[in-house]
Short mmCIF file of C-alpha atoms and ligand atoms in Angstrom, two decimals:
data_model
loop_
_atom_site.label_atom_id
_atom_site.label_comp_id
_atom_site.label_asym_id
_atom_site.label_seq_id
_atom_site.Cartn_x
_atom_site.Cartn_y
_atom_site.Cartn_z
CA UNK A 141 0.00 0.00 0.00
CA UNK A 142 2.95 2.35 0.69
CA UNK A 143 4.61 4.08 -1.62
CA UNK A 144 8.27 4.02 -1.60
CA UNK A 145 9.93 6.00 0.87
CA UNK A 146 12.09 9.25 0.52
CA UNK A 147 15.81 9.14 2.63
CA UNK A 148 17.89 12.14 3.05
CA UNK A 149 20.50 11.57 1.19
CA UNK A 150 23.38 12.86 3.67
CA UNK A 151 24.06 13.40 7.02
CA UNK A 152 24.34 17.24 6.20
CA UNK A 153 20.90 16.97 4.20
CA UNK A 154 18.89 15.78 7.14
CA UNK A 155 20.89 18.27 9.57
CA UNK A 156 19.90 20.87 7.37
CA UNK A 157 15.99 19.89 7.06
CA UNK A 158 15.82 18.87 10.34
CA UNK A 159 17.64 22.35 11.66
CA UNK A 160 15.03 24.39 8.77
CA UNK A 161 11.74 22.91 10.41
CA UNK A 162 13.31 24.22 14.10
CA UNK A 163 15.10 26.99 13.50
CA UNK A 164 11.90 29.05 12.21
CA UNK A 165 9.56 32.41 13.69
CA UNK A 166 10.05 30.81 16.90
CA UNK A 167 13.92 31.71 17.03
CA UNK A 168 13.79 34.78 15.38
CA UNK A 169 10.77 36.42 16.52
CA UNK A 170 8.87 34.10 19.30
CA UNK A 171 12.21 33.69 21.86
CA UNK A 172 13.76 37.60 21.24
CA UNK A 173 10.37 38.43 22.13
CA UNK A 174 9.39 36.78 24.85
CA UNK A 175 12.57 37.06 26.17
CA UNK A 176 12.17 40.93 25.97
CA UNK A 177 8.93 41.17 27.82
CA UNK A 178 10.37 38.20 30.54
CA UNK A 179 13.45 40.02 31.92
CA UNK A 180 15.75 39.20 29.05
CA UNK A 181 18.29 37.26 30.83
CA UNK A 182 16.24 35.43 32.97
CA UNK A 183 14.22 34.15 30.61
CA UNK A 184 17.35 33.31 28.50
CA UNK A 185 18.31 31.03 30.58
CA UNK A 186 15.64 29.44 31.38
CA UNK A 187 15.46 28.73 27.69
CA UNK A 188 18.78 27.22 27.77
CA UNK A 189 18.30 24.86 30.86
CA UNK A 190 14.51 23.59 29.43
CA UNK A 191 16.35 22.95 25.86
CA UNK A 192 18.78 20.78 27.13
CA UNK A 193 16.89 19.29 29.40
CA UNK A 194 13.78 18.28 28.28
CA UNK A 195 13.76 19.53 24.61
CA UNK A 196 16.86 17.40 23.25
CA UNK A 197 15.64 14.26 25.22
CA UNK A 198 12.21 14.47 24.02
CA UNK A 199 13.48 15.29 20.46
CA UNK A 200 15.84 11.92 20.70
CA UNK A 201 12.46 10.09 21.75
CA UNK A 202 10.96 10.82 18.79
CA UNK A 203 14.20 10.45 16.18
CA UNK A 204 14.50 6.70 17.53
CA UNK A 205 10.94 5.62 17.36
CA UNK A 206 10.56 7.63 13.75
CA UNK A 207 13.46 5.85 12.34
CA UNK A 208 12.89 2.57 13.70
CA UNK A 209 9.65 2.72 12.20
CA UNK A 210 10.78 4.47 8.89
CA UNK A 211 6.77 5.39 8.84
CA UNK A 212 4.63 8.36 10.54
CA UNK A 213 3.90 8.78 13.60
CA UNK A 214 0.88 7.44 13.53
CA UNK A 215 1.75 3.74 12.77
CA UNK A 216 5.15 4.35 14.71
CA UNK A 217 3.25 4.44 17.82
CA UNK A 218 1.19 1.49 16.77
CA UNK A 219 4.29 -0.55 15.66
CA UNK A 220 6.14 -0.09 18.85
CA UNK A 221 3.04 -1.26 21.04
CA UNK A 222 2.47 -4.33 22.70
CA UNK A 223 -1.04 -4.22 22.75
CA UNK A 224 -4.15 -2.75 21.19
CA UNK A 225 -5.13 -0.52 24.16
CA UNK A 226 -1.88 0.72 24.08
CA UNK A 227 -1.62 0.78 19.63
CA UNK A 228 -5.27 2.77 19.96
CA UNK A 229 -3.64 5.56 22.10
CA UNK A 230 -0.44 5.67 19.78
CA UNK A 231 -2.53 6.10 16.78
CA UNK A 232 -4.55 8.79 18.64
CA UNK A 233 -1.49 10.64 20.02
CA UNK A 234 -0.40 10.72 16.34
CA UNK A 235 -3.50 11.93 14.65
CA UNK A 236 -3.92 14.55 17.38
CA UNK A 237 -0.19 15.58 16.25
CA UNK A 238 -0.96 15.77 12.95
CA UNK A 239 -3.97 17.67 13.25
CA UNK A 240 -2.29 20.03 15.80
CA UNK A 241 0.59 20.53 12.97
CA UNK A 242 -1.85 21.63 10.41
CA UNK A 243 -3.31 24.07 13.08
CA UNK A 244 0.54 25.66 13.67
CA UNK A 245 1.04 25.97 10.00
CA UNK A 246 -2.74 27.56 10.04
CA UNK A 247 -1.65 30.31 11.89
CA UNK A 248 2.03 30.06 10.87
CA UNK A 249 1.44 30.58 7.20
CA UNK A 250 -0.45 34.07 8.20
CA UNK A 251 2.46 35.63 9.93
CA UNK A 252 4.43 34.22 7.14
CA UNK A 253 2.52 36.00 4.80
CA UNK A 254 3.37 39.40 6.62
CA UNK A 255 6.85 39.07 6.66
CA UNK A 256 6.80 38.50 2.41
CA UNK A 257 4.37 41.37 2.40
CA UNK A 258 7.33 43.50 4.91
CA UNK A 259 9.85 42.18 2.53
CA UNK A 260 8.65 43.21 -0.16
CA UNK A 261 7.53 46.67 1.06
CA UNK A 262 11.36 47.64 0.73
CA UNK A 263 10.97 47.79 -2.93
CA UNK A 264 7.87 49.82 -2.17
CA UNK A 265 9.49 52.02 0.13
CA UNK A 266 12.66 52.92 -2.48
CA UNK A 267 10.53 52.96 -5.22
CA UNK A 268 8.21 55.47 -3.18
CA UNK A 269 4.80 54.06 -4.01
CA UNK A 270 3.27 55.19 -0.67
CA UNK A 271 -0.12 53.78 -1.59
CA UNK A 272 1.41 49.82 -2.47
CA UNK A 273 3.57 50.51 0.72
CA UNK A 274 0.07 50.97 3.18
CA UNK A 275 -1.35 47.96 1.99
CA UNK A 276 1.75 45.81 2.36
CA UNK A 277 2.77 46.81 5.68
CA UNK A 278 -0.98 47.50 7.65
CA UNK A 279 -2.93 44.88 8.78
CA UNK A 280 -5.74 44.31 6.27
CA UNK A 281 -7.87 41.33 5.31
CA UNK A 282 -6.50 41.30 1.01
CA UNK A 283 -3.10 41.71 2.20
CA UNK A 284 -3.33 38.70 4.52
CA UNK A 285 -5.37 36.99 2.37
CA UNK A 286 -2.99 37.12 -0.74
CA UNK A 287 0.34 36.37 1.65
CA UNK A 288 -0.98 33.59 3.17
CA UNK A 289 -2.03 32.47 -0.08
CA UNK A 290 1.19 33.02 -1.64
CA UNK A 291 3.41 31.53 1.47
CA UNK A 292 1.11 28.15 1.24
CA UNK A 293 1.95 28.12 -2.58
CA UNK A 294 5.67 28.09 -2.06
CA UNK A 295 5.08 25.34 1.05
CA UNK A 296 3.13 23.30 -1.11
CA UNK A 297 5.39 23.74 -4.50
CA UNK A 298 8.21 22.59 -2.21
CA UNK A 299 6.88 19.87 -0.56
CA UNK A 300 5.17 18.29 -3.76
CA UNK A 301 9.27 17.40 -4.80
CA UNK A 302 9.52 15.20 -1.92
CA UNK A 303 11.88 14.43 0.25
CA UNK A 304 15.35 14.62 -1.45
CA UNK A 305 14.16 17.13 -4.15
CA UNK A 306 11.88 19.30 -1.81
CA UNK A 307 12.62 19.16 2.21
CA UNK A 308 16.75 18.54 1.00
CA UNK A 309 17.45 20.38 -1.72
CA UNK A 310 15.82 23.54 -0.24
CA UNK A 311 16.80 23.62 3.46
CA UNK A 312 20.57 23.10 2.08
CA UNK A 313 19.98 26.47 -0.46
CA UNK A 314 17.83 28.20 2.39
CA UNK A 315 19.74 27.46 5.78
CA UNK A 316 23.04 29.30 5.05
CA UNK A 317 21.69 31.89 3.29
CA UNK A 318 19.50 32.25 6.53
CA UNK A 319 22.70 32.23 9.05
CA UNK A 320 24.97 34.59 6.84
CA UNK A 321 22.35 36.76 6.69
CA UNK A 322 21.64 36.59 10.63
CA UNK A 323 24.95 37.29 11.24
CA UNK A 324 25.34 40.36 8.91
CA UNK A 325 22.50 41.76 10.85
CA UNK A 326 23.33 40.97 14.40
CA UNK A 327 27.05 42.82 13.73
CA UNK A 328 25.19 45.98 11.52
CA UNK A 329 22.61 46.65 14.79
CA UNK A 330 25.28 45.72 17.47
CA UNK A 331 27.19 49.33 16.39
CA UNK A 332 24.26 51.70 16.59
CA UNK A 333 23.42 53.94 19.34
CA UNK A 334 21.76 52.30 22.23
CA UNK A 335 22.52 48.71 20.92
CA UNK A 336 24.73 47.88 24.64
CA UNK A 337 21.56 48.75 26.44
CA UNK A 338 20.02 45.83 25.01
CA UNK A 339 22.88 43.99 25.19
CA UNK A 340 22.94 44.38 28.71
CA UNK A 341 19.18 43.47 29.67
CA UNK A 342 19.81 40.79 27.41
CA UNK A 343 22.68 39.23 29.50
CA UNK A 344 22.13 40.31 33.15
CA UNK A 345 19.63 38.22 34.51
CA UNK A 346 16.77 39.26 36.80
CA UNK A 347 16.46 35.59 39.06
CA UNK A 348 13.25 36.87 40.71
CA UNK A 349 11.52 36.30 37.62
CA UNK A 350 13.76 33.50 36.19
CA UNK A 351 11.43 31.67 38.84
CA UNK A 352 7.86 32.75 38.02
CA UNK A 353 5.50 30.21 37.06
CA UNK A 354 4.39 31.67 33.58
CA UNK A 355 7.58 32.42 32.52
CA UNK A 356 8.76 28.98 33.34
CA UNK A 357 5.66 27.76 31.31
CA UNK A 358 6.48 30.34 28.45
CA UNK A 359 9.78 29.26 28.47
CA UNK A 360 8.38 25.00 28.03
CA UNK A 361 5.77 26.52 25.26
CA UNK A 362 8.73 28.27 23.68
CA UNK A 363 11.41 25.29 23.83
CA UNK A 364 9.34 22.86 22.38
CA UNK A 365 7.70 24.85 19.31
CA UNK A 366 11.06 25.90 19.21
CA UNK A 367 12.91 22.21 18.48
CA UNK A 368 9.26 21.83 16.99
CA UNK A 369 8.31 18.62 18.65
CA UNK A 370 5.31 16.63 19.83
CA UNK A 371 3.50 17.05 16.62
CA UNK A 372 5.10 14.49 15.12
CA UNK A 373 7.42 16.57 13.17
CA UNK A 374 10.92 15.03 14.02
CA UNK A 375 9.27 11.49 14.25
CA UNK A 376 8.59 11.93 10.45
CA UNK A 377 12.20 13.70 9.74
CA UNK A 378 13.62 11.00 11.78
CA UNK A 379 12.36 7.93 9.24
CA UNK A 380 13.90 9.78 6.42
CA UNK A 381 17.36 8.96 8.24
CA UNK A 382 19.58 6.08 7.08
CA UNK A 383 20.53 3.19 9.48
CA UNK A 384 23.87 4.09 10.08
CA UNK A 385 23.90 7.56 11.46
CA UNK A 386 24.56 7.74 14.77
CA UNK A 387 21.36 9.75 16.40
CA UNK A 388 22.35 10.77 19.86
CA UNK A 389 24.76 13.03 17.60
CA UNK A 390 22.75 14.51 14.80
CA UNK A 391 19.92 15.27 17.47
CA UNK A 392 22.53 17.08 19.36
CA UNK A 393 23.98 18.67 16.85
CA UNK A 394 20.29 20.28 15.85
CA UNK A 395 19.63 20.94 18.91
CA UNK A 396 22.52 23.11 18.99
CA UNK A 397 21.74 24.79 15.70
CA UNK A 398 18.55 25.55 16.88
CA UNK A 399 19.69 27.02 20.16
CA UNK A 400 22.09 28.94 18.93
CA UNK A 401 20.31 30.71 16.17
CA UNK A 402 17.80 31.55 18.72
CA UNK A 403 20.64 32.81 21.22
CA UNK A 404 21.80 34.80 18.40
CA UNK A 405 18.68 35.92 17.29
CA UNK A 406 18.18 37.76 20.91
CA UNK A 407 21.18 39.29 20.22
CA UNK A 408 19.43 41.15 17.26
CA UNK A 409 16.13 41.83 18.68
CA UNK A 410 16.79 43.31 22.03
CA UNK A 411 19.29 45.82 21.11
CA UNK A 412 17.45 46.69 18.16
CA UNK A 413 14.67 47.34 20.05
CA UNK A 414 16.74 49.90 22.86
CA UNK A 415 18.29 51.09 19.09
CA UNK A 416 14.62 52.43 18.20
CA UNK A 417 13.96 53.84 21.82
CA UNK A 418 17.54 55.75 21.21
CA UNK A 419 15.64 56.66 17.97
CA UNK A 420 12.40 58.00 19.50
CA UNK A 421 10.53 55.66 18.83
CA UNK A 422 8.22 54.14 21.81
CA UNK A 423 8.78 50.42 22.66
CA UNK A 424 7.33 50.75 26.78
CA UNK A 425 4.27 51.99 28.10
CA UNK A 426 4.37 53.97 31.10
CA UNK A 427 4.15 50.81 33.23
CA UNK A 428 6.63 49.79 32.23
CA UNK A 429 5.37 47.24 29.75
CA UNK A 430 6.37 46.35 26.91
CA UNK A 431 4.17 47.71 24.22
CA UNK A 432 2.81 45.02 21.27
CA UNK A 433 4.39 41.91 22.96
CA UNK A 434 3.43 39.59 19.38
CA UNK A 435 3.54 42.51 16.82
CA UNK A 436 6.75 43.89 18.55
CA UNK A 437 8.63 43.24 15.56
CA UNK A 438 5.71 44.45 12.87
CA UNK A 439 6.07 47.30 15.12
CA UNK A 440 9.29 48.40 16.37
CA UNK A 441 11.44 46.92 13.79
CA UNK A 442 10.17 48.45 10.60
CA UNK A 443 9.54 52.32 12.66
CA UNK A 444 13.63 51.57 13.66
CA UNK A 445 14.56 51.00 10.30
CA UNK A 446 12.55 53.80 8.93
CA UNK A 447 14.32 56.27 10.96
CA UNK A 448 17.73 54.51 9.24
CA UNK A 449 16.97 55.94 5.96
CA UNK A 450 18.31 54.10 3.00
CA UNK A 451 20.16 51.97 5.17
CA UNK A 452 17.07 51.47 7.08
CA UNK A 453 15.45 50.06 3.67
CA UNK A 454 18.11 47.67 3.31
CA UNK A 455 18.38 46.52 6.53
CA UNK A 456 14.74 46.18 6.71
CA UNK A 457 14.60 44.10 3.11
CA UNK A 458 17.57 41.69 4.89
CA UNK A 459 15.68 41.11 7.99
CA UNK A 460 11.82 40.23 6.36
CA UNK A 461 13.66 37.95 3.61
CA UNK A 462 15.83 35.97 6.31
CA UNK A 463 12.43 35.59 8.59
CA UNK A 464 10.14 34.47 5.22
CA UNK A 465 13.14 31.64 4.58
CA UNK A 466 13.04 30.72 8.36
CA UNK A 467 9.40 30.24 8.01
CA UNK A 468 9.27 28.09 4.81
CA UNK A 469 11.81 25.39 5.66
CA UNK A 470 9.96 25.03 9.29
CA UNK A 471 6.08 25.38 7.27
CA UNK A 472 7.66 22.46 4.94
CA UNK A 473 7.75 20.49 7.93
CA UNK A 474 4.99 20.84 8.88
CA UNK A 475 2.92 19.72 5.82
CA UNK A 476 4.51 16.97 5.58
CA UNK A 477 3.17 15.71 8.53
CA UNK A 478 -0.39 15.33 7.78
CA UNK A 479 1.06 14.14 4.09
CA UNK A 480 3.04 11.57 5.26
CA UNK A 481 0.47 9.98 7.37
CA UNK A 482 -2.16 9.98 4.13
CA UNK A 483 0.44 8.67 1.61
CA UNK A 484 1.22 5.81 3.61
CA UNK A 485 -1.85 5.27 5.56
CA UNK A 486 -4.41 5.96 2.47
CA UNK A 487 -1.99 5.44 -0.58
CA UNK A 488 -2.75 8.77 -1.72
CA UNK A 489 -0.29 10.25 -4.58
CA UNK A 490 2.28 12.58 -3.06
CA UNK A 491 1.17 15.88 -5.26
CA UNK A 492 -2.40 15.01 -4.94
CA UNK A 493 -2.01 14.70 -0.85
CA UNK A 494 -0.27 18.12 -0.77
CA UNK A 495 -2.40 19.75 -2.83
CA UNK A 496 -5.15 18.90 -1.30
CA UNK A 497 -4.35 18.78 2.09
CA UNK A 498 -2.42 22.38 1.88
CA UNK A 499 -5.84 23.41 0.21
CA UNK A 500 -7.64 22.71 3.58
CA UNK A 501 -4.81 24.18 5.84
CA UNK A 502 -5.49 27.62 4.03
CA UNK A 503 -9.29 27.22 4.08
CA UNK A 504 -8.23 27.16 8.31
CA UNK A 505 -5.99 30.10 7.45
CA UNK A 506 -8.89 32.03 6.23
CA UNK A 507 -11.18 31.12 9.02
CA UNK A 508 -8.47 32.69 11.20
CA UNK A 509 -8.12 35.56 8.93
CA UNK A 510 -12.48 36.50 9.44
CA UNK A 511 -12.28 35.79 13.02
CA UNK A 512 -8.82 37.38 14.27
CA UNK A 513 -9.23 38.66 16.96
CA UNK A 514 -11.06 35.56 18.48
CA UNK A 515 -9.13 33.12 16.84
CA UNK A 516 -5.55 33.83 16.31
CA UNK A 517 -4.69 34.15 20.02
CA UNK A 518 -6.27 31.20 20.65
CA UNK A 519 -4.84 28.92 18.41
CA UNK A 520 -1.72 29.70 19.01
CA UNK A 521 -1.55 29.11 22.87
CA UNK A 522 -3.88 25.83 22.24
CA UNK A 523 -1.14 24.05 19.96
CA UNK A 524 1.89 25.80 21.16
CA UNK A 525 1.24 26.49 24.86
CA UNK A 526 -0.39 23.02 25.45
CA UNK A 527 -0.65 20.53 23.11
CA UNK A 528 3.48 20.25 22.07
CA UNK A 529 4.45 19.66 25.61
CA UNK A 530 1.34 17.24 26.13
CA UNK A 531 1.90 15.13 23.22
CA UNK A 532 5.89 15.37 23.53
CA UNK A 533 5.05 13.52 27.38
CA UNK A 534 3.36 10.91 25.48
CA UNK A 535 6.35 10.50 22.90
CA UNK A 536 8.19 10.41 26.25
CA UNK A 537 5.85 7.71 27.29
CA UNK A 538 6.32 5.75 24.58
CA UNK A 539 9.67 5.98 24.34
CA UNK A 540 10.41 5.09 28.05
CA UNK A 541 7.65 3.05 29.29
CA UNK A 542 5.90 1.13 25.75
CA UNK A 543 8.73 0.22 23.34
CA UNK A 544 10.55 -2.44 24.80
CA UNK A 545 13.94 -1.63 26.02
CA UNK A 546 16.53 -4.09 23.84
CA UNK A 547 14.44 -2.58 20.48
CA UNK A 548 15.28 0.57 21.33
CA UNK A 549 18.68 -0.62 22.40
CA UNK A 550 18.83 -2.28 18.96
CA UNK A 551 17.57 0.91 16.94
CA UNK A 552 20.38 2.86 18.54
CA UNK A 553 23.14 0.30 17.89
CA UNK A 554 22.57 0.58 14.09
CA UNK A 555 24.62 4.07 13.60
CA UNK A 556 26.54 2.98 16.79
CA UNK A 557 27.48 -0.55 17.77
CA UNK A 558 29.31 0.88 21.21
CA UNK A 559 25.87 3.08 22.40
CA UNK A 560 25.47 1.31 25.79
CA UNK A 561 28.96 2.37 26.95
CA UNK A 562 28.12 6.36 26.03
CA UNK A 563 26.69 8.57 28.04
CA UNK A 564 24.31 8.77 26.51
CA UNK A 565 22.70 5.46 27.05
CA UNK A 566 23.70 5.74 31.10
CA UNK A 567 21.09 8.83 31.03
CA UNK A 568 18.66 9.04 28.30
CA UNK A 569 16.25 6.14 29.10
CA UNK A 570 15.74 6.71 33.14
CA UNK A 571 15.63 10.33 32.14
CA UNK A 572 12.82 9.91 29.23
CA UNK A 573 10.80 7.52 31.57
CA UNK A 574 11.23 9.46 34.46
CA UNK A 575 12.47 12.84 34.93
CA UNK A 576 10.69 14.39 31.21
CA UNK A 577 7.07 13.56 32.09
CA UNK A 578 7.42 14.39 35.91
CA UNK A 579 8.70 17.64 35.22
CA UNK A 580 6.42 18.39 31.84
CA UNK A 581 3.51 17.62 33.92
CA UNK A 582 5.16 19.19 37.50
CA UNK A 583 5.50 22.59 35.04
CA UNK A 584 1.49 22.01 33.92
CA UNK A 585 0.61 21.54 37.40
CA UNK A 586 1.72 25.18 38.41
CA UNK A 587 0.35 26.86 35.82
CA UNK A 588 -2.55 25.44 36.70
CA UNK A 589 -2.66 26.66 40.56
CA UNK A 590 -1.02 29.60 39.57
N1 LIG B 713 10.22 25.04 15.15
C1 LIG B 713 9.50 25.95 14.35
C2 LIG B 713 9.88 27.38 14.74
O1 LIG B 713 10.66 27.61 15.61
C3 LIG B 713 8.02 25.78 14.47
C4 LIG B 713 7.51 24.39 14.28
C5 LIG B 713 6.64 23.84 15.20
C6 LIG B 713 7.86 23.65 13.15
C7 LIG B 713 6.13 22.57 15.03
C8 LIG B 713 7.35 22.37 12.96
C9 LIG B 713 6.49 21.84 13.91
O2 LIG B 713 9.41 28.30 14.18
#
C-alpha cells in the first residue's frame, strides 16, 4: 500500500531539514520576544536549561521511534506497542499531532505572509509608491489573504518534490543563506546607538523572575515549538534517516543549531529594540510594559529602520527575507506531517495529498483571517502552549515506558554498535521515563494553581 519511501541523502541533508523545520519564527521572533517582555536574561536562561533538558531528550524520543519505524507517527506508535489498548492511544497521540501541525502551519502561514508582504515593502518604500507601501505593511484582510495564499503556494510547491528534491534540496539552499544573513545583521545593529543597552538586559539576569511560574511555562511553550516537537514533526524527519547515522549526535547537533540561532537571534532583537527607543521611537508603556508583545517586531522593527533611511530600507529588506526563509523550511515540515500519514496510511499520490491537504490548511488560514481577533490568540496558545508539551510527554511515554527496552537498544546500535557504553545510554532512558514527564507535567501543574 505504501509508496516508496524518501531518505535524506546525507548526514548534512537531514541536519539541514531537520535544523530548517526548528530553526523558524520561533527563534527569530517568538524567543527575542518573549525574552524581551520576561526580563531578558532570565528568561534566556531558562530557555537554555529547558532545551537541554527536556527539549533534546524528548526530540531523541521521537528520532529513535521515527526511524525505527521508517513510517509516521501514527503507525510508529502502533508498531512499537504491545497491545491494542496501548496501539489505539499511539494512533490517537499521532492523529492529534498531525492535526495540531496543520493548526501551527494555520496560523504560521499568516504571519508568514506578513513578513513577504514586509519584505517586499522595501521595494515599495525605495521605489516610493506610498499607496502599495500601506497595503503591504498594515494589517488588512486582502493583504493577509494574498500572503498567506502566496506563502502556502511556495510550502506546497516545495513539498510536492519530496523528500530529497523538496525538504533537501531547499533547506541546504535556504539554511546558510538564513545564518549569513543573521549574522550580517546581528554585527550591523550591534554598532548603533543604544545597541549595549540591550545587550545588557539581554545578558544580566533578573532571578526573581527567572522563577515565576508563567515564565517557566512560556519558556516549556517556547522550547518545544522551538525544536518543533510533539507534533510528530521530528518522528517523520527522523524515518527519512539512514541506518547508520549515529542519532544521539545529529539530534545534538540540531539541537545546537537551533539554540544557537535563537541565542543569536536575541542578540538582534533586544538591542534593536533599545536602538529604536535611542531613535524615538516608543517600545514601553508607562508601566513599564512592553508595548505590542506579538507585533513587537511588525512594530518596532520596521519604525527603527525607517528612521535609518536608506540603510534602514536595506536593513529592513535583509531582515523580512531571512524571517520568510526561516518560516518556509519550518512550514515544509509541517505539511509533511499530515502528508506523510495519508500517503502511507491511504496510498494517496504525493502531489495530490499536498495539494489537497495544503488546500484545507489555508481554508483554516482564512477562518483565522475573518475571526482574528477571536481566533488567532487562541490557536496559538492551544497548539503551542499546550498541546506540544502534552503530546511530547506521550512521545516520552512511549519511548520510556511502551517500546521495549533491547528494540530501542537495537535501533540505537545501528549508527553505533558501542551506544550502551556512552553517556548517553547511562542517562537518556531513566531520564525519558522518568524525569521528562514528571517535570512536563510538574511545570502544567503550576500553571494550573497559579
Ligand atoms: N520550530 C518551528 C519554529 O521555531 C516551528 C515548528 C513547530 C515547526 C512545530 C514544525 C512543527 O518556528
Amino acid at each position: 500500500m505504501a509508496a516508496a519511501r524518501g531518505e535524506f541523502s546525507s548526514r548534512l541533508g537531514f541536519i539541514m531539514a531537520a535544523a530548517g523545520s526548528a530553526v523558524g519564527l520561533g527563534n527569530i521572533w517568538g524567543f527575542p520576544t518573549q525574552a524581551a517582555s520576561n526580563g531578558g536574561a532570565a528568561f534566556l536562561l531558562v530557555y537554555l536549561f529547558l532545551a537541554f533538558t527536556l527539549a533534546y531528550p524528548a526530540l531523541m524520543a521521537e528520532l529513535i521511534i521515527g526511524r525505527h519505524a521508517h513510517a509516521n507517527a501514527v503507525s510508529a506508535l502502533r508498531l512499537i506497542s504491545p497491545n491494542r489498548l496501548l496501539r489505539g492511544l499511539g494512533a490517537c497521540t499521532g492523529i492529534v499531532g498531525f492535526i495540531v501541525a496543520s493548526l501551527i502551519l494555520s496560523f504560521y502561514a499568516i504571519v508568514a505572509g506578513w513578513m513577504i508582504a514586509f519584505c517586499l515593502s522595501a521595494f515599495s518604500t525605495l521605489l516610493g509608491l506610498g499607496n502599495i507601501n500601506a497595503w503591504l505593511t498594515e494589517f488588512g484582510f486582502s493583504r493577509n489573504l494574498s500572503f498567506m495564499l502566496l506563502f502556502m503556494c511556495l510550502t506546497i510547491g516545495i513539498i510536492s518534490g519530496g523528500v530529497r528534491e523538496g525538504i533537501e534540496r531547499w533547506s541546504e539552499r535556504l539554511m546558510p543563506m538564513l545564518l549569513v544573513s543573521l549574522v550580517l545583521l546581528v554585527i550591523y545593529v550591534l554598532t548603533l546607538d543604544g545597541a549595549m543597552e540591550g545587550l545588557k538586559i539581554y545578558l544580566l539576569p533578573d532571578f526573581e523572575r527567572a522563577l515565576s511560574p508563567k515564565l517557566i511555562i512560556s519558556a516549556l511553550g517556547a522550547a518545544f515549538f522551538s525544536l518543533s516537537l510533539g507534533v510528530g514533526t521530528m518522528l517523520i524527519y527522523g524515518s527519512y534517516i539512514k541506518d547508520e547515522e549515529n542519532l544521539p549526535v545529529v539530534g545534538s547537533l540540531v539541537t545546537l543549531v537551533d539554540i544557537s540561532i535563537a541565542v543569536l537571534a536575541g542578540f538582534l532583537v533586544l538591542p534593536a529594540m533599545y536602538v529604536a527607543l535611542h531613535n524615538g521611537v516608543e517600545i514601553f508603556t508607562p508601566a513599564g510594559q512592553l508595548i505590542s508583545e506579538d507585533t513587537l517586531i511588525f512594530t518596532v522593527l520596521p519604525e527603527l529602520f525607517a528612521t535609518m533611511g536608506l540603510a534602514g530600507t536595506v536593513v529592513s529588506f535583509v531582515f523580512f527575507f531571512l524571517m520568510s526563509i526561516a518560516a518556509l523550511t519550518s512550514s515544509i515540515s509541517m505539511l509533511e506531517v499530515p502528508v506523510a500519514y495519508v500517503i502511507e496510511e491511504h496510498g494517496v499520490q504525493r502531489k495530490a495529498a499536498v495539494w489537497v491537504i495544503g488546500g484545507l490548511i489555508a481554508l483554516v488560514s482564512v477562518v483565522i483571517l475573518l475571526n482574528f481577533s477571536a481566533l488567532f490568540g487562541l490557536v496559538v496558545a492551544f497548539t503551542t502552549r499546550y498541546s506540544q508539551p502534552l503530546l511530547g510527554f506521550m512521545f516520552c511515554i512511549y519511548a520510556g515506558w511502551i517500546w521495549h527496552r533491547d528494540q530501542l537498544l537495537g535501533e540505537l546500535r545501528k549508527g553505533n554498535p558501542d551506544v550502551e557504553d556512552t553517556l548517553f545510554w547511562k542517562i537518556w532512558p531513566w531520564y525519558v521515563r522518568v524525569i521528562c514527564p514528571v517535570i512536563i507535567l510538574a511545570i502544567f501543574a503550576q500553571s494550573l494553581w497559579g
